[in-house]
Every structure is written in C-alpha cells, then in structure tokens.
Amino acid sequence: MSVEAIIFDLDNTLIHRKQAFAAYAERFVERFIVAEGPEKREAVIERMRLADQDGYRDKRELYTELHADLELKNPDTTVQEMLGFWYGEFHKFTVLMDGAKEVLSELRSRGLKLGIITNGSLRSQQAKIDRVMLRDYVDSIIVSGGVHIEKPNPRIFELALQELEIADPGHAWYVGDHPTNDIRGAQSAGLHTIWLEGFMPWEEKGIVPDDQIGSLREIITWLDRQSYSANTEEGAS
C-alpha cells in the first residue's frame, strides 16, 4: 500500500495538551482563585480539568461556569478577564509530544508530505504551533476556525488533501487520538487511520482504526512495515 502523506491531529497527538492544561491551571488558580493548601488547590485544578472536557468545551461557557462556581480572589474579576487570560497565556504552556520533531523529520526525509488538521480557534491553534516551532516541519496546516469546518466533517480532510496535492485519499494516513473527530472523520473522507491510544477512550461503534500506536515514535516502525509489505507485494508480482 503506497503511503504518500501523513496528516496529524495537533492536541494530544503532536502536542501534549493534558500536560499543558495542568500547568496552565496552576497559573490560573494562582492568578484568580482562592485555594488555600495543596489539597484545595488540587481539587480546584481537577474541577477545571473536568469542566474543560479535554478542550472540547466552549471557552466562554467554561469560564462563565468557573467564574460562578469558584471562590475568586478579587470579586470584581469578570468572565472576560478570565477569557483574556486564557487566550493570552495558554499557548505559552504548549509542550511537544515525546519524539514529535524527530518523527516528523524522519518522515519528511523519506519523501512524505506532512500536514496538520486541528479543531479550535485560528488564534489559539496557530499560537501553539508557533510556540513549539512546528510550522517548518509540515507542508499544510488547517485549523477549523480558519476554514469554518470542524472535524469530523470529511470536507476538512479533503481540504488538506487538496493542499498536499494528494489525488487519492487512500494514499494518505491520518494520526489522531479522538475516535470520532479523528478516526471516524478521516475514514469518512477515504483516508487510512492510526489511532494514538491513551488520551481518549474508544467509544465508537462500527468502525476500527487501520492501525493503532501507543506513542508517536512507533510511527517509524509502522512505516517500515508498510514499506516492507509494499516491496514484498511488488516482488511477488
């Protein structure tokens, strides 16, 4: 099977959003919230983590809820101030997934086209990408907020294929952690899929990923297997 392009999700795939949010939440509590003692602080951070829903929660809705439910250091703090803190600070905590740049460099050295498709606001996602300097490692970056289409809509995957000049979606693979947005979405557009385990539970019925990995570094071994299989088939023919 020919592999011409590999496209990646961003959050909890190329970057470790869960780690970033934990560090950001510490700073947020320090700035806005009364949380005396480590147990109280830990409880507030866990409250924030659950309310955030791994980034899938509307941000104004999230901070309206936190503003109402948590004890504020300054009663005059507004929801807008909290939102401003999010947009101004969260990207600063962005951390790469282990091996991300090494894997991208190796894939590019093998002649593959590389892309990113991510849901989120254009401002936030671009800021994360630039914070960890991923832009030069890929050929295409599509953010849902910039094209007004969100995963799992197949159209967003089709846009990436067009930018990468991949005529046959069967020659492209998509790597992501979300069973619905990433795996179902990519398959609906005709791409093959690799599920990165460990971040989202598998609750999708009726679909399975073409392959699955526990870390980004496993993609190199996976690609070697694909190349070996393709060479074997070619030799047999």
Short mmCIF file of N, CA and C in Angstrom, two decimals, residues 140-235:
data_model
loop_
_atom_site.label_atom_id
_atom_site.label_comp_id
_atom_site.label_asym_id
_atom_site.label_seq_id
_atom_site.Cartn_x
_atom_site.Cartn_y
_atom_site.Cartn_z
N SER A 140 1.28 21.52 5.25
CA SER A 140 -0.08 22.07 5.29
C SER A 140 -0.57 22.12 6.73
N ILE A 141 -1.20 23.23 7.09
CA ILE A 141 -1.83 23.38 8.41
C ILE A 141 -3.25 23.89 8.19
N ILE A 142 -4.23 23.12 8.64
CA ILE A 142 -5.62 23.56 8.54
C ILE A 142 -6.24 23.58 9.92
N VAL A 143 -6.74 24.75 10.30
CA VAL A 143 -7.39 24.94 11.59
C VAL A 143 -8.88 25.16 11.34
N SER A 144 -9.72 24.45 12.06
CA SER A 144 -11.16 24.53 11.80
C SER A 144 -11.67 25.96 11.87
N GLY A 145 -11.15 26.75 12.83
CA GLY A 145 -11.61 28.12 12.97
C GLY A 145 -11.25 28.99 11.79
N GLY A 146 -10.27 28.57 11.01
CA GLY A 146 -9.87 29.35 9.84
C GLY A 146 -10.63 28.99 8.59
N VAL A 147 -11.21 27.78 8.55
CA VAL A 147 -11.93 27.34 7.35
C VAL A 147 -13.43 27.14 7.63
N HIS A 148 -13.81 27.32 8.90
CA HIS A 148 -15.22 27.22 9.31
C HIS A 148 -15.82 25.83 9.03
N ILE A 149 -14.97 24.83 9.16
CA ILE A 149 -15.38 23.43 9.07
C ILE A 149 -14.66 22.69 10.19
N GLU A 150 -15.37 21.85 10.92
CA GLU A 150 -14.74 21.12 12.01
C GLU A 150 -14.70 19.62 11.74
N LYS A 151 -13.65 18.97 12.22
CA LYS A 151 -13.67 17.51 12.28
C LYS A 151 -14.85 17.10 13.16
N PRO A 152 -15.58 16.06 12.83
CA PRO A 152 -15.27 15.01 11.85
C PRO A 152 -15.82 15.23 10.44
N ASN A 153 -16.24 16.44 10.10
CA ASN A 153 -16.74 16.71 8.75
C ASN A 153 -15.66 16.30 7.72
N PRO A 154 -15.99 15.41 6.79
CA PRO A 154 -14.97 14.95 5.83
C PRO A 154 -14.38 16.07 4.98
N ARG A 155 -15.11 17.15 4.85
CA ARG A 155 -14.64 18.24 4.00
C ARG A 155 -13.31 18.82 4.48
N ILE A 156 -13.09 18.86 5.79
CA ILE A 156 -11.84 19.44 6.30
C ILE A 156 -10.64 18.55 5.93
N PHE A 157 -10.87 17.24 5.86
CA PHE A 157 -9.81 16.33 5.44
C PHE A 157 -9.56 16.47 3.94
N GLU A 158 -10.63 16.69 3.19
CA GLU A 158 -10.49 16.89 1.75
C GLU A 158 -9.69 18.16 1.44
N LEU A 159 -9.89 19.20 2.26
CA LEU A 159 -9.12 20.44 2.07
C LEU A 159 -7.62 20.18 2.25
N ALA A 160 -7.29 19.36 3.25
CA ALA A 160 -5.88 19.04 3.49
C ALA A 160 -5.30 18.26 2.32
N LEU A 161 -6.05 17.31 1.79
CA LEU A 161 -5.57 16.54 0.65
C LEU A 161 -5.33 17.44 -0.55
N GLN A 162 -6.19 18.43 -0.74
CA GLN A 162 -6.01 19.37 -1.85
C GLN A 162 -4.73 20.17 -1.66
N GLU A 163 -4.49 20.66 -0.45
CA GLU A 163 -3.29 21.45 -0.20
C GLU A 163 -2.03 20.61 -0.38
N LEU A 164 -2.11 19.35 -0.02
CA LEU A 164 -0.95 18.46 -0.14
C LEU A 164 -0.82 17.86 -1.53
N GLU A 165 -1.82 18.11 -2.38
CA GLU A 165 -1.85 17.60 -3.75
C GLU A 165 -1.83 16.07 -3.78
N ILE A 166 -2.68 15.50 -2.94
CA ILE A 166 -2.86 14.05 -2.90
C ILE A 166 -4.18 13.73 -3.60
N ALA A 167 -4.10 13.12 -4.75
CA ALA A 167 -5.31 12.86 -5.54
C ALA A 167 -6.14 11.71 -4.98
N ASP A 168 -5.48 10.70 -4.45
CA ASP A 168 -6.17 9.52 -3.95
C ASP A 168 -6.09 9.50 -2.42
N PRO A 169 -7.22 9.70 -1.73
CA PRO A 169 -7.19 9.72 -0.25
C PRO A 169 -6.68 8.42 0.34
N GLY A 170 -6.77 7.32 -0.42
CA GLY A 170 -6.27 6.04 0.05
C GLY A 170 -4.76 5.99 0.19
N HIS A 171 -4.06 7.01 -0.32
CA HIS A 171 -2.61 7.09 -0.19
C HIS A 171 -2.19 8.00 0.97
N ALA A 172 -3.18 8.45 1.74
CA ALA A 172 -2.90 9.32 2.90
C ALA A 172 -3.38 8.65 4.18
N TRP A 173 -2.65 8.90 5.26
CA TRP A 173 -2.98 8.37 6.58
C TRP A 173 -3.17 9.54 7.54
N TYR A 174 -4.11 9.36 8.45
CA TYR A 174 -4.36 10.39 9.46
C TYR A 174 -4.10 9.80 10.84
N VAL A 175 -3.36 10.54 11.66
CA VAL A 175 -2.99 10.10 13.00
C VAL A 175 -3.66 11.02 14.02
N GLY A 176 -4.42 10.43 14.96
CA GLY A 176 -5.08 11.26 15.97
C GLY A 176 -5.52 10.44 17.16
N ASP A 177 -5.92 11.15 18.21
CA ASP A 177 -6.30 10.49 19.46
C ASP A 177 -7.80 10.35 19.64
N HIS A 178 -8.60 11.11 18.88
CA HIS A 178 -10.05 11.15 19.12
C HIS A 178 -10.76 10.17 18.20
N PRO A 179 -11.46 9.18 18.77
CA PRO A 179 -12.11 8.16 17.95
C PRO A 179 -13.11 8.72 16.93
N THR A 180 -13.86 9.75 17.32
CA THR A 180 -14.87 10.31 16.41
C THR A 180 -14.27 11.35 15.48
N ASN A 181 -13.72 12.41 16.06
CA ASN A 181 -13.24 13.52 15.24
C ASN A 181 -12.10 13.11 14.32
N ASP A 182 -11.22 12.26 14.82
CA ASP A 182 -10.04 11.90 14.04
C ASP A 182 -10.24 10.64 13.21
N ILE A 183 -10.61 9.55 13.86
CA ILE A 183 -10.67 8.27 13.15
C ILE A 183 -11.91 8.19 12.26
N ARG A 184 -13.09 8.40 12.84
CA ARG A 184 -14.30 8.34 12.01
C ARG A 184 -14.27 9.43 10.93
N GLY A 185 -13.85 10.63 11.31
CA GLY A 185 -13.82 11.72 10.35
C GLY A 185 -12.90 11.44 9.17
N ALA A 186 -11.69 10.99 9.47
CA ALA A 186 -10.73 10.72 8.39
C ALA A 186 -11.18 9.57 7.51
N GLN A 187 -11.72 8.53 8.13
CA GLN A 187 -12.19 7.39 7.34
C GLN A 187 -13.36 7.78 6.43
N SER A 188 -14.18 8.70 6.91
CA SER A 188 -15.32 9.13 6.08
C SER A 188 -14.85 9.89 4.84
N ALA A 189 -13.63 10.40 4.90
CA ALA A 189 -13.07 11.10 3.73
C ALA A 189 -12.19 10.18 2.89
N GLY A 190 -12.10 8.91 3.27
CA GLY A 190 -11.35 7.94 2.49
C GLY A 190 -9.91 7.74 2.89
N LEU A 191 -9.47 8.40 3.97
CA LEU A 191 -8.10 8.23 4.43
C LEU A 191 -7.98 6.97 5.29
N HIS A 192 -6.78 6.44 5.36
CA HIS A 192 -6.48 5.40 6.35
C HIS A 192 -6.17 6.09 7.68
N THR A 193 -6.26 5.34 8.77
CA THR A 193 -6.16 5.98 10.07
C THR A 193 -5.26 5.20 11.03
N ILE A 194 -4.61 5.97 11.91
CA ILE A 194 -3.83 5.42 13.01
C ILE A 194 -4.33 6.10 14.28
N TRP A 195 -4.78 5.30 15.22
CA TRP A 195 -5.28 5.84 16.49
C TRP A 195 -4.13 5.86 17.51
N LEU A 196 -3.88 7.06 18.08
CA LEU A 196 -2.92 7.20 19.17
C LEU A 196 -3.65 6.95 20.48
N GLU A 197 -3.38 5.83 21.10
CA GLU A 197 -4.08 5.43 22.31
C GLU A 197 -3.61 6.24 23.53
N GLY A 198 -4.43 6.20 24.60
CA GLY A 198 -4.00 6.73 25.88
C GLY A 198 -4.60 8.05 26.28
N PHE A 199 -5.35 8.70 25.38
CA PHE A 199 -5.92 10.00 25.71
C PHE A 199 -7.44 9.98 25.75
N MET A 200 -8.04 9.31 24.79
CA MET A 200 -9.50 9.23 24.73
C MET A 200 -9.92 7.77 24.74
N PRO A 201 -10.97 7.43 25.51
CA PRO A 201 -11.46 6.05 25.46
C PRO A 201 -12.11 5.75 24.11
N TRP A 202 -12.03 4.51 23.69
CA TRP A 202 -12.66 4.14 22.42
C TRP A 202 -14.14 3.84 22.67
N GLU A 203 -15.01 4.73 22.23
CA GLU A 203 -16.45 4.55 22.42
C GLU A 203 -17.20 4.51 21.10
N GLU A 204 -16.46 4.51 20.00
CA GLU A 204 -17.07 4.46 18.68
C GLU A 204 -17.47 3.02 18.35
N LYS A 205 -18.64 2.87 17.78
CA LYS A 205 -19.10 1.55 17.36
C LYS A 205 -19.19 1.52 15.84
N GLY A 206 -18.84 0.39 15.27
CA GLY A 206 -18.99 0.23 13.83
C GLY A 206 -17.78 0.64 13.02
N ILE A 207 -16.74 1.17 13.67
CA ILE A 207 -15.50 1.49 12.95
C ILE A 207 -14.31 1.02 13.78
N VAL A 208 -13.23 0.76 13.10
CA VAL A 208 -11.96 0.46 13.79
C VAL A 208 -10.86 1.18 13.04
N PRO A 209 -9.81 1.63 13.73
CA PRO A 209 -8.69 2.26 13.03
C PRO A 209 -7.94 1.21 12.22
N ASP A 210 -7.27 1.66 11.18
CA ASP A 210 -6.46 0.74 10.39
C ASP A 210 -5.26 0.23 11.19
N ASP A 211 -4.80 1.06 12.10
CA ASP A 211 -3.71 0.66 12.98
C ASP A 211 -3.79 1.51 14.25
N GLN A 212 -3.03 1.13 15.27
CA GLN A 212 -3.00 1.92 16.50
C GLN A 212 -1.61 1.87 17.10
N ILE A 213 -1.27 2.96 17.79
CA ILE A 213 0.06 3.10 18.38
C ILE A 213 -0.07 3.64 19.80
N GLY A 214 0.96 3.42 20.59
CA GLY A 214 0.96 3.95 21.95
C GLY A 214 1.82 5.18 22.10
N SER A 215 2.63 5.48 21.08
CA SER A 215 3.47 6.67 21.10
C SER A 215 3.80 7.06 19.67
N LEU A 216 4.15 8.33 19.48
CA LEU A 216 4.46 8.80 18.13
C LEU A 216 5.64 8.07 17.53
N ARG A 217 6.60 7.71 18.35
CA ARG A 217 7.81 7.06 17.82
C ARG A 217 7.49 5.75 17.10
N GLU A 218 6.37 5.12 17.44
CA GLU A 218 6.01 3.86 16.81
C GLU A 218 5.65 4.03 15.34
N ILE A 219 5.42 5.28 14.90
CA ILE A 219 5.08 5.51 13.50
C ILE A 219 6.22 5.08 12.58
N ILE A 220 7.45 5.25 13.02
CA ILE A 220 8.58 4.87 12.18
C ILE A 220 8.59 3.36 11.95
N THR A 221 8.39 2.60 13.01
CA THR A 221 8.31 1.14 12.87
C THR A 221 7.14 0.74 12.00
N TRP A 222 6.02 1.45 12.20
CA TRP A 222 4.83 1.19 11.38
C TRP A 222 5.13 1.44 9.91
N LEU A 223 5.81 2.53 9.60
CA LEU A 223 6.13 2.86 8.21
C LEU A 223 7.09 1.84 7.61
N ASP A 224 8.02 1.37 8.41
CA ASP A 224 8.93 0.33 7.93
C ASP A 224 8.16 -0.93 7.53
N ARG A 225 7.15 -1.25 8.33
CA ARG A 225 6.32 -2.43 8.00
C ARG A 225 5.57 -2.20 6.71
N GLN A 226 5.05 -0.99 6.53
CA GLN A 226 4.32 -0.68 5.30
C GLN A 226 5.23 -0.80 4.09
N SER A 227 6.46 -0.28 4.22
CA SER A 227 7.41 -0.32 3.11
C SER A 227 7.80 -1.76 2.78
N TYR A 228 8.01 -2.55 3.83
CA TYR A 228 8.37 -3.95 3.62
C TYR A 228 7.25 -4.69 2.91
N SER A 229 6.01 -4.44 3.36
CA SER A 229 4.85 -5.10 2.76
C SER A 229 4.70 -4.72 1.29
N ALA A 230 4.89 -3.42 1.01
CA ALA A 230 4.75 -2.95 -0.37
C ALA A 230 5.84 -3.55 -1.27
N ASN A 231 7.05 -3.64 -0.75
CA ASN A 231 8.15 -4.22 -1.53
C ASN A 231 7.95 -5.70 -1.78
N THR A 232 7.39 -6.39 -0.77
CA THR A 232 7.12 -7.82 -0.90
C THR A 232 6.07 -8.06 -1.97
N GLU A 233 5.00 -7.24 -1.94
CA GLU A 233 3.94 -7.40 -2.94
C GLU A 233 4.46 -7.11 -4.33
N GLU A 234 5.32 -6.09 -4.44
CA GLU A 234 5.87 -5.73 -5.74
C GLU A 234 6.77 -6.85 -6.29
N GLY A 235 7.54 -7.45 -5.35
CA GLY A 235 8.42 -8.52 -5.76
C GLY A 235 7.65 -9.75 -6.20
#
